[in-house]
Every structure is written in structure tokens, then in C-alpha cells.
């Protein structure tokens, strides 16, 4: 989930929210809006869970295995910029325009990827999807802040979280079945049809309850050009590093250096001071979010590919190995929300990161032929339980450690850390995978005879990511704010 970007988003017109204590998210006033925006989240969630299952087949057919990680990170790279833009766009004119533009871009990216004839066009489609996803997720949080009274927001946020459970379970199985019987392209070109329902339900309700500036009488706030430049620097720098990691030539040092030169000042300008050195309190919360999300997503992106190419599983079975994780992730999120866990939150986060590290380290054990393939499903269920504990807790801790007038900026920093870490660790994993021969996996890789080829390429992704997750367990011991200097 993305955090609320605009600092003024909680200031809504008096007519936009119901009186305190009354109503529900499904009452007459909110029903169409609630169903519409939850449908948007459901659409994004289904795409996120379904695409990973179809990706190995798409990459193989487009001769793009060496660029496999790029197909994932392109989404995160462009979404980093789009989130900052969406926040400021929503502040000036309300969330309706960025939400509409985001859904349109998201659907266009799916169509571009689904009809791509080359891997680079496929990656371009993923980048366009990322622009749409970044615009949408921030705009949705602005909608929630304006259209729902404070006592209703936990319920709609819970609905957002629940929207990920069913796609996590059904998405991989449905995607695998479609990929096998109709072809991987239908996983992409079929989803845009679902855009019609959210648009028809949500947009009229948003226009009525949350359109326009938060305070129509106040002058329009100017765009923060510095933040936009920094966000653009993060996206461009991350893209250059990803490209350099995939090329693996001496000339790749040039885009790598340029990427670092763009990233460093942008990260220092957008993340809390002390994040890079895991300073106690808020900086460590932001850092941990990135470490947890990046290590887990980088590893998870290669799970279906490993099972298809090394163990000869069908795309359906490979996707099914990730299905149980949706339920255990929700269980972890539920456990951390119980009142009795509050005094032990930091310990719970450390435990969650240890579960994540163990799951990532255990997954490549299936590279050994004697180990049953279902071990991955078990390991990933425990890993998702840990992620449910960690991701939800970092959001809770961030708000706990933020002053009211800093909650928006700090939430944006949390999301930037999340997305940037996904890009960088996917780049690192993809580079290691390509360097050790992973890019040589071809059409015959799904046969039993090819199941033992290039196991080191996969181990080079999973084992370092398990090490990163262990570093996250250490960072989790530093979440309590230190004494203030006097």
C-alpha cells in the first residue's frame, strides 16, 4: 500500500464528510464510492499477483530471460516519480484527475505489454503501468481522507488490505490456467476490461465528494518543483542502475555512475536524515520498510521462474506455490493489530524479519532434486506471515513517530523507500542471475532434462536476499526512538 503524499489531504470541505460517529462505508452515501475504489485496489492487486505467474512464459517467448528482473523493476521505477506527482496534483485540483489518468495509464500499459513483440516493448508497457499505479494509489488515499470521516477510515483501509487476500490466492492459479490454455498475453490484455466497473462506480462519487482543491477559497498551492526533480532523479537513477546491472559490460560503468550520481542526492533529500545509517526511531522504520519489501519482492519474482525452469512445473502449479501466502500475510497483519501485541511490537517485527530471511533462504533448496517442490509453498507461507507482521507494523510505527504535520511527508518517504529498494534489489538480483548464466535458459528449460541447469544463477538471487533480510532483523532492533538531544 502506498502512503498519503499530500500534507494537506486531511483538510476537507465541511460537506465532504459525514458527521462524526454516524454512517458506514457501505451506507447510501458511501456505497458506490467504497465499491468503486476497493475495485480499483482489487484490480491492482490481481495484476500484481497474476503477472508474476505469466512472466516466465512471456520472457521466454520474447527471448528476454536476461531482462527478466527489468520487467519487474520497470514498474517500480516509474511509480516512484508518479507518486510524488500524484500527491501534488491531488493537492492542487483534487484526486479525480490523477486517479482517472492513472487508471487509463495502467490499462494502456497492460495492453502494451500484452501485445508486445519484443522484450523491450514489454518492459515499456510495465513502465507505463508503473506510472498509472503510482498516480492511482496516492490519489486513492487522498479520496479516503476527503470523502470519509475519521472514524470510517480504518474500515475502508481494512477493505483495501482485504482486497489483496483473494487475488493473492486466486490470481496465481487463474493466471497459470490462462497462460497454459489461452496464452500469457491474455493475462495482460484481459485485465483492462475490468477497468470499466471501477470507473463507472467511483468517478461520479469522487466528483461529488472529493473533487477540487481541499479548500476552494484558498489559493492553489504551487508545485514543489524541487521534490518533483528529486523524484525524477530517483526514477532516472534507478533505471540507469538497472540497465547497467543487466548489460554486464565495462561500458556499463558509465550508466551506473550516472545512476548513482542521480540517486544519492535524491534519496538524501526525500528520506529522513539518518536513514542510510539506521539511526534509531523513524529513520530505521523507513529503512526497514525498504529492506523488507525489496528483499522479499526480489526473491519472490524468481520463484515461478525457478519452479518452471528447474523443476519442470507448469505455470499453474508454479503460481499456486505462492497462493497460500495471501492468507498468511493477512494473518500476520491481523496479529499485529491485536491490542495485546502492542508492548511487543518491536520484537514481533524482529521475529517477522527472521521468518522472511528463513523463507528466502529455504526456497532454493528445491534446486536439489531430492527436495520436494512443495517446500517452496510452505516456506513462502511462513515468509508472507513475517511480511504481514513487518509491513503493517512499519506503517503503525511511522504514524506513531510522526508529528501530525509530518505524517504526509514521512508516509511518502516510507513508500519511496519501499519502491526504491524493490528497484535496486531487483537490479542486483537480476545482474547476479544474468552473470551466472541465468539468461541462457531457453525453450527447453521446462523439460525435465533441463531441470538441473543453471542452479547457481538462482542461488545467487535467493541467498544474498536472505542476507539482506537478516540485516533487516538487526535494523528492527533500532525502531524505538532514542533520547532526544538537549
Short mmCIF file of C-alpha atoms in Angstrom, two decimals, residues 6-485:
data_model
loop_
_atom_site.label_atom_id
_atom_site.label_comp_id
_atom_site.label_asym_id
_atom_site.label_seq_id
_atom_site.Cartn_x
_atom_site.Cartn_y
_atom_site.Cartn_z
CA UNK A 6 -0.10 15.47 0.24
CA UNK A 7 0.40 17.17 3.59
CA UNK A 8 -2.95 18.97 3.36
CA UNK A 9 -5.02 15.93 2.40
CA UNK A 10 -6.79 15.68 5.75
CA UNK A 11 -8.23 19.20 5.30
CA UNK A 12 -11.52 18.56 3.52
CA UNK A 13 -14.55 20.68 2.79
CA UNK A 14 -17.14 20.54 5.54
CA UNK A 15 -19.69 18.99 3.19
CA UNK A 16 -17.38 16.17 2.11
CA UNK A 17 -17.61 14.08 5.28
CA UNK A 18 -20.48 12.88 7.41
CA UNK A 19 -20.98 13.88 10.98
CA UNK A 20 -18.73 12.10 13.48
CA UNK A 21 -20.00 8.78 14.76
CA UNK A 22 -22.56 8.06 12.04
CA UNK A 23 -22.76 6.09 8.84
CA UNK A 24 -20.66 3.28 7.45
CA UNK A 25 -18.52 2.69 4.38
CA UNK A 26 -21.48 0.87 2.77
CA UNK A 27 -24.25 3.31 3.69
CA UNK A 28 -26.22 5.06 0.97
CA UNK A 29 -23.79 7.99 0.86
CA UNK A 30 -20.62 5.92 0.52
CA UNK A 31 -21.68 2.63 -1.10
CA UNK A 32 -20.83 3.40 -4.73
CA UNK A 33 -17.59 5.14 -3.78
CA UNK A 34 -16.47 2.32 -1.48
CA UNK A 35 -17.20 -0.42 -4.00
CA UNK A 36 -15.55 1.58 -6.77
CA UNK A 37 -12.26 2.40 -5.04
CA UNK A 38 -11.97 -1.08 -3.48
CA UNK A 39 -12.45 -2.46 -7.01
CA UNK A 40 -9.51 -0.33 -8.15
CA UNK A 41 -7.31 -1.79 -5.42
CA UNK A 42 -8.59 -5.28 -6.29
CA UNK A 43 -7.61 -4.69 -9.92
CA UNK A 44 -4.09 -3.57 -8.99
CA UNK A 45 -3.73 -6.50 -6.59
CA UNK A 46 -4.89 -9.05 -9.15
CA UNK A 47 -2.46 -7.66 -11.73
CA UNK A 48 0.41 -7.75 -9.26
CA UNK A 49 -0.21 -11.37 -8.28
CA UNK A 50 -1.15 -12.67 -11.72
CA UNK A 51 1.67 -11.15 -13.73
CA UNK A 52 4.39 -12.96 -11.79
CA UNK A 53 2.96 -16.31 -12.86
CA UNK A 54 2.80 -15.38 -16.56
CA UNK A 55 6.17 -13.62 -16.61
CA UNK A 56 8.43 -16.69 -17.09
CA UNK A 57 6.49 -17.76 -20.19
CA UNK A 58 6.36 -14.21 -21.56
CA UNK A 59 10.10 -13.66 -21.04
CA UNK A 60 10.95 -16.98 -22.69
CA UNK A 61 8.70 -16.36 -25.70
CA UNK A 62 10.11 -12.85 -26.18
CA UNK A 63 13.70 -14.10 -25.76
CA UNK A 64 14.01 -11.83 -22.75
CA UNK A 65 15.19 -14.05 -19.90
CA UNK A 66 18.34 -11.86 -19.38
CA UNK A 67 15.99 -8.87 -18.87
CA UNK A 68 13.63 -10.77 -16.58
CA UNK A 69 14.25 -8.63 -13.48
CA UNK A 70 13.93 -5.46 -15.56
CA UNK A 71 10.33 -6.40 -16.38
CA UNK A 72 9.51 -6.21 -12.66
CA UNK A 73 11.60 -3.21 -11.66
CA UNK A 74 10.39 -1.01 -14.55
CA UNK A 75 7.04 -0.82 -12.78
CA UNK A 76 8.58 0.36 -9.51
CA UNK A 77 10.97 2.77 -11.24
CA UNK A 78 8.27 4.87 -12.88
CA UNK A 79 5.85 4.61 -9.95
CA UNK A 80 8.37 6.42 -7.72
CA UNK A 81 8.06 9.55 -9.81
CA UNK A 82 4.32 9.17 -10.31
CA UNK A 83 3.62 9.02 -6.56
CA UNK A 84 5.21 12.41 -5.89
CA UNK A 85 3.48 13.92 -8.94
CA UNK A 86 0.12 12.47 -7.92
CA UNK A 87 0.36 13.94 -4.43
CA UNK A 88 0.96 17.45 -5.68
CA UNK A 89 -1.57 17.10 -8.50
CA UNK A 90 -4.20 15.99 -5.99
CA UNK A 91 -3.39 18.91 -3.71
CA UNK A 92 -3.96 21.43 -6.46
CA UNK A 93 -7.10 20.12 -8.12
CA UNK A 94 -8.30 17.12 -6.15
CA UNK A 95 -7.73 13.39 -6.73
CA UNK A 96 -10.20 12.93 -9.62
CA UNK A 97 -7.81 13.88 -12.45
CA UNK A 98 -4.75 11.88 -11.28
CA UNK A 99 -6.96 8.88 -10.49
CA UNK A 100 -8.52 8.94 -13.96
CA UNK A 101 -5.15 9.44 -15.64
CA UNK A 102 -3.65 6.67 -13.52
CA UNK A 103 -6.31 4.08 -14.33
CA UNK A 104 -6.05 4.96 -18.02
CA UNK A 105 -2.25 4.67 -17.95
CA UNK A 106 -2.43 1.40 -16.03
CA UNK A 107 -4.77 -0.11 -18.62
CA UNK A 108 -2.68 1.22 -21.52
CA UNK A 109 0.45 -0.34 -20.05
CA UNK A 110 -1.26 -3.71 -19.74
CA UNK A 111 -2.33 -3.57 -23.37
CA UNK A 112 1.17 -2.55 -24.48
CA UNK A 113 2.79 -5.43 -22.59
CA UNK A 114 0.17 -7.90 -23.75
CA UNK A 115 0.70 -7.06 -27.43
CA UNK A 116 4.50 -6.58 -27.28
CA UNK A 117 6.60 -8.32 -29.90
CA UNK A 118 9.92 -7.75 -28.14
CA UNK A 119 11.05 -7.79 -24.53
CA UNK A 120 11.89 -4.08 -24.54
CA UNK A 121 8.34 -3.20 -25.63
CA UNK A 122 7.07 -5.49 -22.89
CA UNK A 123 9.23 -3.62 -20.36
CA UNK A 124 7.98 -0.29 -21.70
CA UNK A 125 4.43 -1.46 -21.06
CA UNK A 126 5.38 -2.33 -17.49
CA UNK A 127 6.83 1.17 -17.08
CA UNK A 128 3.58 2.73 -18.29
CA UNK A 129 1.73 0.53 -15.80
CA UNK A 130 4.00 1.85 -13.06
CA UNK A 131 3.12 5.44 -13.92
CA UNK A 132 -0.54 4.55 -13.63
CA UNK A 133 -0.12 2.61 -10.41
CA UNK A 134 1.80 5.43 -8.75
CA UNK A 135 -0.82 8.00 -9.73
CA UNK A 136 -3.69 5.81 -8.60
CA UNK A 137 -2.52 4.64 -5.19
CA UNK A 138 -1.72 8.12 -3.84
CA UNK A 139 -4.92 9.60 -5.29
CA UNK A 140 -6.94 6.87 -3.58
CA UNK A 141 -5.56 7.81 -0.18
CA UNK A 142 -6.48 11.45 -0.83
CA UNK A 143 -10.01 10.29 -1.70
CA UNK A 144 -10.21 8.42 1.62
CA UNK A 145 -9.03 11.45 3.59
CA UNK A 146 -11.60 13.73 1.97
CA UNK A 147 -14.67 11.56 1.46
CA UNK A 148 -14.70 9.57 4.72
CA UNK A 149 -14.98 10.80 8.28
CA UNK A 150 -12.08 9.86 10.51
CA UNK A 151 -13.99 7.07 12.28
CA UNK A 152 -14.75 5.42 8.90
CA UNK A 153 -11.18 5.45 7.56
CA UNK A 154 -9.97 2.33 9.43
CA UNK A 155 -12.82 0.33 7.86
CA UNK A 156 -12.06 1.41 4.29
CA UNK A 157 -8.33 0.88 4.86
CA UNK A 158 -9.10 -2.62 6.14
CA UNK A 159 -11.09 -3.20 2.95
CA UNK A 160 -8.04 -2.12 0.93
CA UNK A 161 -5.90 -4.67 2.79
CA UNK A 162 -8.53 -7.40 2.39
CA UNK A 163 -8.59 -6.70 -1.35
CA UNK A 164 -5.15 -8.28 -1.60
CA UNK A 165 -6.09 -11.57 0.02
CA UNK A 166 -8.34 -13.08 -2.68
CA UNK A 167 -6.05 -12.03 -5.59
CA UNK A 168 -3.07 -13.49 -3.72
CA UNK A 169 -4.83 -16.84 -3.55
CA UNK A 170 -6.76 -16.86 -6.84
CA UNK A 171 -4.50 -14.69 -9.01
CA UNK A 172 -1.56 -17.09 -9.50
CA UNK A 173 -3.86 -20.05 -10.13
CA UNK A 174 -6.06 -18.14 -12.58
CA UNK A 175 -3.05 -16.65 -14.32
CA UNK A 176 -1.37 -20.04 -14.65
CA UNK A 177 -4.51 -21.61 -16.09
CA UNK A 178 -4.98 -18.77 -18.59
CA UNK A 179 -1.31 -18.89 -19.55
CA UNK A 180 -1.46 -22.62 -20.22
CA UNK A 181 -4.75 -22.73 -22.13
CA UNK A 182 -5.07 -19.31 -23.79
CA UNK A 183 -1.56 -17.87 -23.69
CA UNK A 184 0.28 -15.40 -21.44
CA UNK A 185 -0.89 -12.37 -23.44
CA UNK A 186 -4.46 -12.82 -22.21
CA UNK A 187 -3.28 -12.26 -18.64
CA UNK A 188 -2.41 -8.69 -19.69
CA UNK A 189 -4.98 -7.78 -22.33
CA UNK A 190 -7.89 -9.25 -20.36
CA UNK A 191 -7.46 -7.13 -17.22
CA UNK A 192 -8.20 -3.68 -18.81
CA UNK A 193 -11.79 -4.80 -19.39
CA UNK A 194 -12.20 -4.76 -15.60
CA UNK A 195 -11.38 -1.03 -15.53
CA UNK A 196 -14.92 -0.18 -16.67
CA UNK A 197 -16.57 -1.14 -13.37
CA UNK A 198 -14.35 0.98 -11.07
CA UNK A 199 -14.63 3.96 -13.39
CA UNK A 200 -18.41 3.73 -13.62
CA UNK A 201 -18.87 3.43 -9.86
CA UNK A 202 -16.10 5.54 -8.38
CA UNK A 203 -15.62 8.57 -10.60
CA UNK A 204 -19.11 10.11 -10.23
CA UNK A 205 -18.92 9.63 -6.46
CA UNK A 206 -15.42 11.14 -6.31
CA UNK A 207 -16.58 14.11 -8.38
CA UNK A 208 -19.37 14.66 -5.87
CA UNK A 209 -17.42 14.20 -2.61
CA UNK A 210 -13.71 14.80 -3.20
CA UNK A 211 -13.10 16.80 -6.37
CA UNK A 212 -11.43 20.19 -6.48
CA UNK A 213 -8.91 21.69 -4.05
CA UNK A 214 -9.22 20.80 -0.37
CA UNK A 215 -10.06 24.44 0.39
CA UNK A 216 -11.70 26.08 -2.63
CA UNK A 217 -11.29 29.54 -1.06
CA UNK A 218 -7.53 29.20 -0.60
CA UNK A 219 -5.03 29.96 -3.38
CA UNK A 220 -3.78 26.92 -5.24
CA UNK A 221 -0.56 25.59 -3.70
CA UNK A 222 2.38 25.74 -6.10
CA UNK A 223 4.03 22.59 -7.35
CA UNK A 224 7.10 21.76 -5.27
CA UNK A 225 9.48 21.66 -8.20
CA UNK A 226 12.37 20.54 -6.00
CA UNK A 227 10.53 17.40 -4.84
CA UNK A 228 9.48 16.64 -8.39
CA UNK A 229 13.09 16.97 -9.57
CA UNK A 230 14.25 14.71 -6.76
CA UNK A 231 11.57 12.14 -7.60
CA UNK A 232 12.58 12.27 -11.25
CA UNK A 233 16.20 11.82 -10.18
CA UNK A 234 15.30 8.72 -8.18
CA UNK A 235 13.42 7.18 -11.10
CA UNK A 236 16.09 8.02 -13.69
CA UNK A 237 18.92 6.93 -11.40
CA UNK A 238 17.24 3.64 -10.53
CA UNK A 239 16.57 2.96 -14.21
CA UNK A 240 20.20 3.61 -15.15
CA UNK A 241 21.43 1.29 -12.41
CA UNK A 242 19.02 -1.40 -13.55
CA UNK A 243 20.23 -1.05 -17.13
CA UNK A 244 23.87 -1.21 -16.06
CA UNK A 245 23.22 -4.32 -14.00
CA UNK A 246 21.63 -6.12 -16.93
CA UNK A 247 24.29 -5.27 -19.52
CA UNK A 248 27.32 -6.50 -17.52
CA UNK A 249 29.95 -4.79 -19.70
CA UNK A 250 32.74 -2.37 -18.86
CA UNK A 251 30.79 0.35 -20.64
CA UNK A 252 28.00 -0.29 -18.16
CA UNK A 253 30.06 1.59 -15.58
CA UNK A 254 29.02 4.84 -17.28
CA UNK A 255 25.25 4.49 -16.72
CA UNK A 256 25.97 3.00 -13.28
CA UNK A 257 27.96 6.07 -12.21
CA UNK A 258 25.34 8.38 -13.68
CA UNK A 259 22.62 6.48 -11.84
CA UNK A 260 24.42 6.77 -8.50
CA UNK A 261 25.02 10.49 -9.11
CA UNK A 262 21.28 10.99 -9.58
CA UNK A 263 20.16 8.70 -6.79
CA UNK A 264 22.31 9.83 -3.88
CA UNK A 265 21.18 13.47 -3.63
CA UNK A 266 17.57 12.49 -4.38
CA UNK A 267 17.49 9.86 -1.64
CA UNK A 268 19.14 12.20 0.87
CA UNK A 269 16.56 14.87 0.02
CA UNK A 270 13.46 12.69 0.22
CA UNK A 271 14.19 10.26 3.11
CA UNK A 272 14.55 11.19 6.79
CA UNK A 273 18.03 12.19 7.90
CA UNK A 274 19.93 9.18 9.23
CA UNK A 275 18.05 6.58 7.19
CA UNK A 276 21.16 5.28 5.45
CA UNK A 277 22.90 4.63 8.80
CA UNK A 278 19.85 3.15 10.54
CA UNK A 279 19.51 5.93 13.12
CA UNK A 280 17.13 4.95 15.89
CA UNK A 281 13.44 5.64 15.53
CA UNK A 282 11.84 6.98 12.36
CA UNK A 283 14.90 6.57 10.06
CA UNK A 284 15.14 2.88 10.95
CA UNK A 285 11.41 2.40 10.38
CA UNK A 286 11.75 3.84 6.88
CA UNK A 287 14.90 1.82 6.17
CA UNK A 288 13.34 -1.41 7.43
CA UNK A 289 10.34 -0.97 5.16
CA UNK A 290 12.64 -0.84 2.15
CA UNK A 291 14.78 -3.78 3.28
CA UNK A 292 11.76 -5.99 3.95
CA UNK A 293 9.90 -5.15 0.76
CA UNK A 294 12.95 -5.17 -1.51
CA UNK A 295 14.46 -8.45 -0.35
CA UNK A 296 11.13 -10.26 -0.39
CA UNK A 297 9.91 -8.97 -3.76
CA UNK A 298 13.30 -9.54 -5.43
CA UNK A 299 13.26 -13.16 -4.28
CA UNK A 300 9.57 -13.75 -4.98
CA UNK A 301 9.95 -12.52 -8.56
CA UNK A 302 12.21 -15.51 -9.31
CA UNK A 303 10.15 -18.20 -7.57
CA UNK A 304 7.86 -19.05 -10.54
CA UNK A 305 10.81 -18.93 -12.96
CA UNK A 306 12.82 -21.29 -10.74
CA UNK A 307 9.99 -23.80 -10.42
CA UNK A 308 9.17 -23.73 -14.15
CA UNK A 309 12.74 -23.97 -15.44
CA UNK A 310 14.42 -26.07 -12.75
CA UNK A 311 11.67 -28.44 -11.62
CA UNK A 312 9.52 -28.55 -14.75
CA UNK A 313 6.34 -27.35 -13.06
CA UNK A 314 3.55 -25.89 -15.14
CA UNK A 315 2.88 -22.16 -14.78
CA UNK A 316 -0.31 -23.03 -12.90
CA UNK A 317 1.48 -25.12 -10.27
CA UNK A 318 4.33 -22.62 -10.04
CA UNK A 319 1.83 -19.84 -9.37
CA UNK A 320 -0.06 -21.99 -6.89
CA UNK A 321 3.11 -22.25 -4.79
CA UNK A 322 2.64 -18.58 -3.88
CA UNK A 323 -1.12 -18.76 -3.27
CA UNK A 324 -1.08 -19.65 0.43
CA UNK A 325 0.98 -16.54 1.12
CA UNK A 326 -2.04 -14.29 0.70
CA UNK A 327 -3.79 -15.88 3.66
CA UNK A 328 -0.74 -15.95 5.93
CA UNK A 329 0.12 -12.34 5.05
CA UNK A 330 -3.40 -11.33 6.13
CA UNK A 331 -2.96 -13.40 9.30
CA UNK A 332 0.27 -11.58 10.12
CA UNK A 333 -1.41 -8.20 9.55
CA UNK A 334 -4.29 -9.25 11.82
CA UNK A 335 -1.97 -10.49 14.58
CA UNK A 336 0.00 -7.26 14.75
CA UNK A 337 -3.26 -5.30 15.10
CA UNK A 338 -4.30 -7.09 18.31
CA UNK A 339 -4.04 -4.83 21.39
CA UNK A 340 -2.02 -7.40 23.36
CA UNK A 341 0.82 -7.24 20.78
CA UNK A 342 1.46 -3.50 21.17
CA UNK A 343 4.04 -3.76 24.01
CA UNK A 344 5.94 -6.37 21.97
CA UNK A 345 5.71 -4.71 18.55
CA UNK A 346 9.48 -4.31 18.02
CA UNK A 347 10.12 -7.94 18.99
CA UNK A 348 7.31 -9.01 16.69
CA UNK A 349 8.97 -7.16 13.80
CA UNK A 350 12.33 -8.83 14.52
CA UNK A 351 10.58 -12.22 14.51
CA UNK A 352 8.85 -11.32 11.25
CA UNK A 353 12.15 -10.46 9.55
CA UNK A 354 13.67 -13.74 10.74
CA UNK A 355 10.73 -15.58 9.16
CA UNK A 356 11.31 -13.66 5.91
CA UNK A 357 15.03 -14.48 5.91
CA UNK A 358 14.36 -18.17 6.59
CA UNK A 359 11.78 -18.37 3.81
CA UNK A 360 14.06 -16.76 1.23
CA UNK A 361 16.99 -18.96 2.25
CA UNK A 362 14.85 -22.09 2.21
CA UNK A 363 13.22 -21.60 -1.19
CA UNK A 364 16.28 -22.50 -3.34
CA UNK A 365 16.54 -25.86 -1.55
CA UNK A 366 14.27 -27.15 -4.37
CA UNK A 367 17.27 -26.80 -6.68
CA UNK A 368 18.24 -30.14 -5.09
CA UNK A 369 16.24 -32.77 -6.95
CA UNK A 370 15.53 -34.81 -3.81
CA UNK A 371 13.74 -31.88 -2.13
CA UNK A 372 10.01 -31.84 -2.96
CA UNK A 373 8.80 -28.77 -4.85
CA UNK A 374 6.04 -28.12 -2.31
CA UNK A 375 8.69 -26.97 0.15
CA UNK A 376 8.60 -23.59 -1.64
CA UNK A 377 4.89 -23.20 -0.86
CA UNK A 378 5.48 -23.94 2.82
CA UNK A 379 8.49 -21.62 3.03
CA UNK A 380 6.64 -18.81 1.27
CA UNK A 381 3.64 -19.15 3.56
CA UNK A 382 5.90 -18.52 6.56
CA UNK A 383 7.67 -15.70 4.73
CA UNK A 384 4.36 -13.99 3.99
CA UNK A 385 3.37 -14.36 7.63
CA UNK A 386 6.54 -12.47 8.52
CA UNK A 387 5.83 -9.81 5.90
CA UNK A 388 2.33 -9.31 7.29
CA UNK A 389 3.83 -8.65 10.71
CA UNK A 390 6.54 -6.31 9.39
CA UNK A 391 4.80 -4.23 6.71
CA UNK A 392 1.75 -3.36 8.78
CA UNK A 393 3.88 -2.65 11.85
CA UNK A 394 6.13 -0.24 9.98
CA UNK A 395 3.06 1.76 8.96
CA UNK A 396 1.83 1.85 12.56
CA UNK A 397 5.24 2.84 13.91
CA UNK A 398 5.69 5.54 11.28
CA UNK A 399 2.49 7.31 12.32
CA UNK A 400 3.36 6.82 15.99
CA UNK A 401 6.73 8.54 15.49
CA UNK A 402 5.44 11.34 13.24
CA UNK A 403 4.11 14.70 14.34
CA UNK A 404 0.68 15.43 12.82
CA UNK A 405 2.12 17.95 10.38
CA UNK A 406 4.83 15.49 9.30
CA UNK A 407 2.67 12.41 8.71
CA UNK A 408 2.22 13.04 4.99
CA UNK A 409 5.88 13.67 4.20
CA UNK A 410 7.03 10.74 6.35
CA UNK A 411 4.46 8.41 4.78
CA UNK A 412 5.75 9.43 1.35
CA UNK A 413 9.30 8.64 2.49
CA UNK A 414 8.15 5.19 3.60
CA UNK A 415 6.67 4.48 0.19
CA UNK A 416 9.75 5.81 -1.62
CA UNK A 417 11.96 3.52 0.48
CA UNK A 418 9.69 0.61 -0.41
CA UNK A 419 9.69 1.26 -4.16
CA UNK A 420 13.35 2.24 -4.44
CA UNK A 421 14.50 -0.85 -2.59
CA UNK A 422 12.41 -3.02 -4.91
CA UNK A 423 14.16 -1.49 -7.92
CA UNK A 424 17.70 -1.67 -6.54
CA UNK A 425 17.49 -5.19 -5.15
CA UNK A 426 15.75 -6.47 -8.28
CA UNK A 427 18.58 -4.89 -10.26
CA UNK A 428 21.18 -6.58 -8.07
CA UNK A 429 19.38 -9.92 -8.23
CA UNK A 430 18.90 -9.67 -11.99
CA UNK A 431 22.57 -8.84 -12.51
CA UNK A 432 23.67 -11.81 -10.42
CA UNK A 433 21.22 -14.06 -12.24
CA UNK A 434 22.47 -12.97 -15.66
CA UNK A 435 26.16 -13.12 -14.64
CA UNK A 436 25.88 -16.78 -13.61
CA UNK A 437 24.17 -17.93 -16.77
CA UNK A 438 20.51 -17.47 -15.91
CA UNK A 439 19.94 -15.69 -19.22
CA UNK A 440 20.80 -18.87 -21.09
CA UNK A 441 17.58 -20.58 -20.01
CA UNK A 442 15.65 -21.30 -23.20
CA UNK A 443 12.59 -23.01 -24.55
CA UNK A 444 13.74 -26.42 -23.41
CA UNK A 445 14.03 -25.27 -19.83
CA UNK A 446 10.60 -26.51 -18.89
CA UNK A 447 11.50 -30.10 -19.68
CA UNK A 448 12.74 -32.48 -17.04
CA UNK A 449 16.14 -32.76 -18.71
CA UNK A 450 16.75 -29.05 -18.22
CA UNK A 451 15.62 -29.00 -14.60
CA UNK A 452 19.19 -29.05 -13.31
CA UNK A 453 20.57 -26.27 -15.49
CA UNK A 454 21.92 -23.07 -14.02
CA UNK A 455 21.00 -23.65 -10.37
CA UNK A 456 23.79 -21.29 -9.29
CA UNK A 457 22.03 -18.41 -11.05
CA UNK A 458 19.01 -18.82 -8.80
CA UNK A 459 21.07 -19.39 -5.67
CA UNK A 460 22.83 -16.10 -6.46
CA UNK A 461 19.48 -14.34 -6.18
CA UNK A 462 17.96 -16.01 -3.12
CA UNK A 463 20.91 -16.36 -0.75
CA UNK A 464 22.05 -12.69 -0.88
CA UNK A 465 18.42 -11.58 -0.42
CA UNK A 466 18.21 -13.79 2.67
CA UNK A 467 21.30 -11.97 3.94
CA UNK A 468 19.62 -8.61 3.30
CA UNK A 469 16.59 -9.79 5.27
CA UNK A 470 18.87 -10.72 8.18
CA UNK A 471 20.25 -7.18 8.11
CA UNK A 472 16.64 -6.09 8.35
CA UNK A 473 16.24 -8.15 11.53
CA UNK A 474 19.10 -6.10 13.04
CA UNK A 475 17.55 -2.82 11.86
CA UNK A 476 14.32 -3.94 13.55
CA UNK A 477 16.10 -3.75 16.93
CA UNK A 478 16.53 0.00 16.39
CA UNK A 479 12.92 1.02 15.87
CA UNK A 480 12.47 2.62 19.28
CA UNK A 481 13.29 6.32 19.20
CA UNK A 482 16.44 7.23 21.12
CA UNK A 483 16.58 10.00 23.73
CA UNK A 484 16.33 13.47 22.26
CA UNK A 485 19.47 15.53 22.31
#
